[in-house]
Structures are given as C-alpha cells and as structure tokens.
Short mmCIF file of C-alpha atoms in Angstrom, two decimals:
data_model
loop_
_atom_site.label_atom_id
_atom_site.label_comp_id
_atom_site.label_asym_id
_atom_site.label_seq_id
_atom_site.Cartn_x
_atom_site.Cartn_y
_atom_site.Cartn_z
CA MET A 3 55.20 -28.43 -0.87
CA GLU A 4 53.87 -26.24 -3.68
CA LEU A 5 51.59 -29.09 -4.81
CA PHE A 6 50.30 -29.42 -1.25
CA LYS A 7 49.60 -25.68 -1.11
CA THR A 8 47.79 -25.82 -4.44
CA LEU A 9 45.68 -28.78 -3.36
CA SER A 10 44.87 -27.06 -0.06
CA ALA A 11 43.82 -23.90 -1.88
CA LEU A 12 41.62 -25.90 -4.25
CA SER A 13 40.06 -27.73 -1.30
CA LEU A 14 39.25 -24.44 0.41
CA LEU A 15 37.78 -23.07 -2.81
CA VAL A 16 35.54 -26.11 -3.29
CA THR A 17 34.42 -25.92 0.34
CA ALA A 18 33.62 -22.22 -0.04
CA LEU A 19 31.67 -22.86 -3.22
CA LEU A 20 29.70 -25.66 -1.60
CA PHE A 21 28.99 -23.48 1.40
CA SER A 22 27.85 -20.56 -0.74
CA THR A 23 25.65 -22.89 -2.79
CA THR A 24 24.01 -24.08 0.41
CA LEU A 25 23.42 -20.51 1.49
CA VAL A 26 21.62 -19.56 -1.71
CA ARG A 27 19.51 -22.71 -2.06
CA ALA A 28 16.00 -21.92 -3.24
CA ALA A 29 13.12 -22.62 -0.89
CA LYS A 30 10.67 -25.31 -1.96
CA PHE A 31 6.90 -24.90 -1.69
CA ASP A 32 4.65 -27.96 -2.07
CA ILE A 33 1.10 -26.79 -2.91
CA THR A 34 -1.55 -29.48 -2.40
CA ASN A 35 -5.27 -29.50 -3.14
CA ASN A 36 -7.19 -31.47 -0.50
CA CYS A 37 -10.52 -29.93 -1.48
CA PRO A 38 -13.13 -32.18 -3.11
CA GLU A 39 -13.29 -29.94 -6.18
CA THR A 40 -10.66 -28.98 -8.72
CA LEU A 41 -8.77 -25.77 -7.94
CA TRP A 42 -6.30 -23.72 -9.94
CA ALA A 43 -3.30 -22.91 -7.77
CA ALA A 44 -1.60 -19.57 -8.33
CA ALA A 45 1.76 -18.23 -7.24
CA VAL A 46 3.71 -15.02 -7.82
CA PRO A 47 6.45 -15.85 -8.52
CA GLY A 48 5.62 -19.29 -9.91
CA GLY A 49 2.68 -18.99 -12.33
CA GLY A 50 -0.29 -21.31 -12.01
CA LYS A 51 -1.50 -24.87 -12.40
CA GLN A 52 -4.72 -26.87 -12.32
CA LEU A 53 -4.86 -29.16 -9.29
CA ASN A 54 -7.39 -31.94 -9.04
CA LYS A 55 -8.19 -33.38 -5.63
CA GLY A 56 -5.05 -34.85 -4.04
CA GLU A 57 -2.61 -33.36 -6.54
CA THR A 58 0.50 -31.38 -5.56
CA TRP A 59 2.39 -28.69 -7.44
CA THR A 60 5.95 -27.87 -6.36
CA ILE A 61 7.54 -24.47 -6.94
CA THR A 62 10.76 -22.87 -5.76
CA ALA A 63 11.71 -19.31 -4.84
CA ALA A 64 15.16 -17.83 -4.52
CA PRO A 65 16.53 -16.22 -1.35
CA GLY A 66 15.71 -12.52 -1.40
CA THR A 67 12.28 -13.07 -2.96
CA LYS A 68 9.72 -10.80 -1.30
CA GLU A 69 6.10 -9.66 -1.67
CA ALA A 70 5.33 -13.20 -2.87
CA ARG A 71 1.91 -14.83 -2.75
CA ILE A 72 0.29 -18.23 -3.17
CA TRP A 73 -3.48 -18.67 -3.47
CA ALA A 74 -6.26 -20.81 -4.93
CA ARG A 75 -8.59 -19.95 -7.79
CA THR A 76 -12.05 -21.46 -8.06
CA LYS A 77 -14.38 -22.39 -10.93
CA CYS A 78 -11.95 -21.55 -13.71
CA GLN A 79 -12.25 -22.12 -17.43
CA PHE A 80 -9.19 -21.78 -19.68
CA ASP A 81 -8.72 -22.39 -23.38
CA ALA A 82 -5.79 -24.18 -24.99
CA SER A 83 -3.71 -20.99 -24.90
CA GLY A 84 -4.12 -20.64 -21.13
CA ARG A 85 -6.58 -17.76 -21.25
CA GLY A 86 -9.94 -17.66 -19.52
CA LYS A 87 -11.39 -16.59 -16.19
CA CYS A 88 -12.05 -17.74 -12.63
CA GLU A 89 -14.86 -17.00 -10.22
CA THR A 90 -12.42 -16.08 -7.44
CA GLY A 91 -8.69 -15.34 -7.44
CA ASP A 92 -8.54 -14.58 -11.17
CA CYS A 93 -5.20 -13.12 -12.33
CA ASN A 94 -6.05 -11.11 -15.42
CA GLY A 95 -7.51 -14.13 -17.18
CA LEU A 96 -4.26 -16.11 -17.29
CA LEU A 97 -3.67 -19.73 -16.26
CA GLU A 98 -0.07 -18.93 -15.38
CA CYS A 99 -0.34 -15.83 -13.23
CA GLN A 100 2.00 -12.91 -13.77
CA GLY A 101 0.32 -10.65 -11.23
CA PHE A 102 -1.76 -10.89 -8.08
CA GLY A 103 -5.26 -12.32 -8.06
CA SER A 104 -8.61 -10.60 -7.73
CA PRO A 105 -10.25 -10.75 -4.31
CA PRO A 106 -11.69 -12.54 -2.55
CA ASN A 107 -8.77 -14.91 -2.16
CA THR A 108 -7.16 -16.46 0.90
CA LEU A 109 -3.44 -15.66 0.74
CA ALA A 110 -0.18 -17.25 1.80
CA GLU A 111 2.52 -14.58 1.70
CA TYR A 112 6.27 -14.74 2.17
CA ALA A 113 9.59 -12.91 1.95
CA LEU A 114 12.77 -15.02 1.94
CA LYS A 115 16.19 -14.28 3.44
CA GLN A 116 15.33 -10.93 4.92
CA PHE A 117 16.50 -9.30 8.17
CA ASN A 118 18.89 -11.48 10.18
CA ASP A 119 18.72 -14.26 7.55
CA MET A 120 15.10 -15.02 8.36
CA ASP A 121 12.09 -15.82 6.18
CA PHE A 122 8.93 -13.88 7.01
CA ILE A 123 5.68 -15.76 6.38
CA ASP A 124 2.00 -15.05 6.93
CA MET A 125 -1.52 -15.76 5.79
CA SER A 126 -3.99 -13.00 5.06
CA ASN A 127 -7.73 -12.47 4.82
CA ILE A 128 -7.36 -8.76 4.06
CA ASP A 129 -8.31 -9.60 0.46
CA GLY A 130 -11.12 -11.82 1.71
CA PHE A 131 -11.49 -15.59 1.82
CA ASN A 132 -12.28 -18.14 -0.87
CA VAL A 133 -10.68 -21.46 0.18
CA PRO A 134 -9.58 -22.89 3.56
CA MET A 135 -5.78 -22.96 3.73
CA GLU A 136 -2.76 -24.02 5.75
CA PHE A 137 0.72 -22.53 5.31
CA SER A 138 3.40 -24.35 7.27
CA SER A 139 7.12 -25.09 7.43
CA VAL A 140 8.34 -28.62 6.76
CA SER A 141 12.03 -28.36 7.68
CA PRO A 142 13.46 -29.53 11.03
CA GLY A 143 14.72 -26.06 11.92
CA CYS A 144 11.25 -24.50 12.12
CA ASN A 145 7.91 -25.72 13.38
CA ARG A 146 5.35 -23.17 12.25
CA VAL A 147 1.77 -23.85 11.22
CA ILE A 148 -0.63 -21.08 10.11
CA LYS A 149 -4.16 -22.18 9.31
CA CYS A 150 -7.55 -20.76 8.40
CA ALA A 151 -10.07 -23.56 8.07
CA ALA A 152 -13.17 -21.99 9.64
CA ASP A 153 -16.50 -21.75 7.83
CA ILE A 154 -15.83 -18.19 6.72
CA ILE A 155 -18.06 -18.36 3.65
CA GLY A 156 -20.99 -19.94 5.47
CA GLN A 157 -20.84 -17.39 8.30
CA CYS A 158 -19.87 -14.39 6.17
CA PRO A 159 -21.65 -11.11 7.08
CA ASN A 160 -24.22 -10.12 4.48
CA GLU A 161 -22.29 -6.97 3.63
CA LEU A 162 -19.23 -9.03 2.62
CA LYS A 163 -20.92 -11.90 0.79
CA VAL A 164 -19.93 -12.33 -2.86
CA GLN A 165 -20.17 -15.19 -5.32
CA GLY A 166 -17.74 -17.90 -4.25
CA GLY A 167 -16.30 -16.19 -1.20
CA CYS A 168 -16.32 -13.63 1.61
CA GLN A 169 -14.93 -10.28 0.53
CA GLY A 170 -12.43 -8.23 2.50
CA PRO A 171 -14.05 -5.09 3.98
CA CYS A 172 -11.61 -2.70 2.26
CA TRP A 173 -12.81 -3.90 -1.15
CA VAL A 174 -16.43 -3.38 -0.14
CA PHE A 175 -16.36 -0.06 1.73
CA LYS A 176 -13.18 1.53 0.30
CA THR A 177 -12.74 3.77 3.36
CA ASP A 178 -9.61 4.57 5.34
CA GLU A 179 -11.16 2.86 8.35
CA HIS A 180 -10.99 -0.46 6.52
CA CYS A 181 -8.17 0.13 4.01
CA CYS A 182 -5.78 2.03 6.29
CA ASN A 183 -4.44 4.21 3.47
CA SER A 184 -3.34 6.82 6.03
CA GLY A 185 -1.39 4.19 7.98
CA ASN A 186 -3.44 4.92 11.08
CA CYS A 187 -6.21 2.39 11.66
CA GLY A 188 -7.36 -0.31 14.02
CA PRO A 189 -9.53 -3.41 13.96
CA THR A 190 -13.17 -3.08 12.95
CA ASN A 191 -16.18 -5.29 13.54
CA PHE A 192 -15.67 -6.76 10.08
CA SER A 193 -11.95 -7.45 10.56
CA LYS A 194 -12.78 -9.02 13.93
CA PHE A 195 -15.12 -11.42 12.13
CA PHE A 196 -12.07 -12.87 10.33
CA LYS A 197 -9.72 -12.62 13.33
CA ASP A 198 -12.07 -14.40 15.71
CA ARG A 199 -12.18 -17.39 13.36
CA CYS A 200 -8.54 -17.40 12.22
CA PRO A 201 -6.50 -15.75 14.99
CA ASP A 202 -3.07 -16.27 13.35
CA VAL A 203 -4.11 -14.71 10.05
CA TYR A 204 -4.03 -11.06 8.95
CA SER A 205 -7.45 -9.43 9.25
CA TYR A 206 -6.54 -5.78 8.61
CA PRO A 207 -3.36 -3.97 7.44
CA LYS A 208 -1.94 -3.19 10.91
CA ASP A 209 -2.45 -6.72 12.23
CA ASP A 210 1.30 -7.49 12.23
CA PRO A 211 1.92 -8.42 15.91
CA THR A 212 -0.25 -11.55 15.80
CA SER A 213 0.08 -12.42 12.11
CA VAL A 214 3.73 -12.40 10.98
CA PHE A 215 6.00 -15.35 11.71
CA THR A 216 9.61 -16.22 10.96
CA CYS A 217 11.67 -19.26 10.00
CA PRO A 218 15.41 -19.52 9.31
CA THR A 219 16.36 -18.97 5.70
CA GLY A 220 16.67 -22.35 3.99
CA THR A 221 13.35 -23.62 5.32
CA ASP A 222 10.98 -25.42 2.96
CA TYR A 223 7.20 -24.99 3.15
CA LYS A 224 3.86 -26.47 2.20
CA VAL A 225 0.54 -24.86 1.34
CA VAL A 226 -2.57 -27.02 1.66
CA PHE A 227 -5.99 -26.05 0.33
CA CYS A 228 -8.72 -27.56 2.57
CA PRO A 229 -6.32 -28.81 5.27
#
C-alpha cells in the first residue's frame, strides 16, 4: 500500500511538472523574407540576422515578455564584428540588436501571457513604414492575420518622405498633436494616410480599438516581410 501511495504521488508530481512545462512554453516566431532584396531582420528580444530572399529566422520568447518588437532593416553593411549601419531600422549600428530600431520601420509588436492568459499583438506604423509586413498566428487556437502591404512608400506624402521609407508624423513634426505626449490626441490627416491603407495597423498612439488583437497564450506566430 505504501508503495502504491508513493507511485501515485510520483505520478501526480510528474503530471504537474509536465503541465507546468506546457504552461510556460516559449512562443515561436518564424520571420521570413519574401522581398526580392536582402533584408536584416531585427527583434527585441532576439537580436538580428541577415535574411536573403526566401530565408527564415526562428526566434522564441518566454511567457511574460512584453514591449517586444520585430522589424526589418534595409540596405545594411556590417563588418566581421557585426558593426555597421542600415538605411532604415538601424539599431545603434549593431547586427544583433539590443535596442529598438531607428524610424522609419514597420513594426510587429507583442506582449505574451498578459491579462487573462492572453497574448496581445499588433502592427504599427507610428514609427513610419519601410517594408510591407504580415504578422499572424499559426496555431489552431487562434486565427489572426494583421497585414500592411499597401504602397505606402510610393504614395507617401511629401512631408513624410525620407530615404528608404515613409516617416511617422511624430518624428517629423514633434508636436503633441502627432506624438500625443499629453495622452490626449486624435487622428490627423497624416495618421489617416496610414490608416486608410492599413486599417488593422496602429497609425497614432491612441489607435488601440482597431489595432490591438489577442490570442491565447501558447500561440506561435509568423512575421513575413513582403507578404
């Protein structure tokens, strides 16, 4: 009887450990370059990697990760030590990013295992646009696709045009109207330019109702440049 009790206790312990391991499984992000040119993918957390056309880079992020970003860098040159610069999305001259990139850069953003065991995901053009992007879930429990594949650069207003991209209005005008530093702002003609072309993507800081989406914690994702 004591052996049976011991075996039962061990079985329960193993089951609990397996269950807890499942609960804390890291989310997987497959980042693919479908653009005709070479890009340098960047992720915080994650680092960075050169992606030629058709190549995929896989990263993981632990539950509880928040304020995370994935983006593309364009026209980069790095030396053997991983130092250099990029035309757009540069992260302090490093191949493996330790901080956020310089605008303009199209962003995929996420926070894992937050309120009610949900992941919060979005895409953003607040920091401008440099590469068409899709950010989507790939697990059976969630069917979410966010995409911005419009010709933002080709149609970019003159005031926002920069080399290699279309700049976010806050970075150009630096006013509360566009940056919302006071926390009290609304859409502008420039934010509407982005929103009209990519309706599921952040266009200004208070754009939450139409730009934030959720998936159950444990979902895996993909980011595609030039979907």
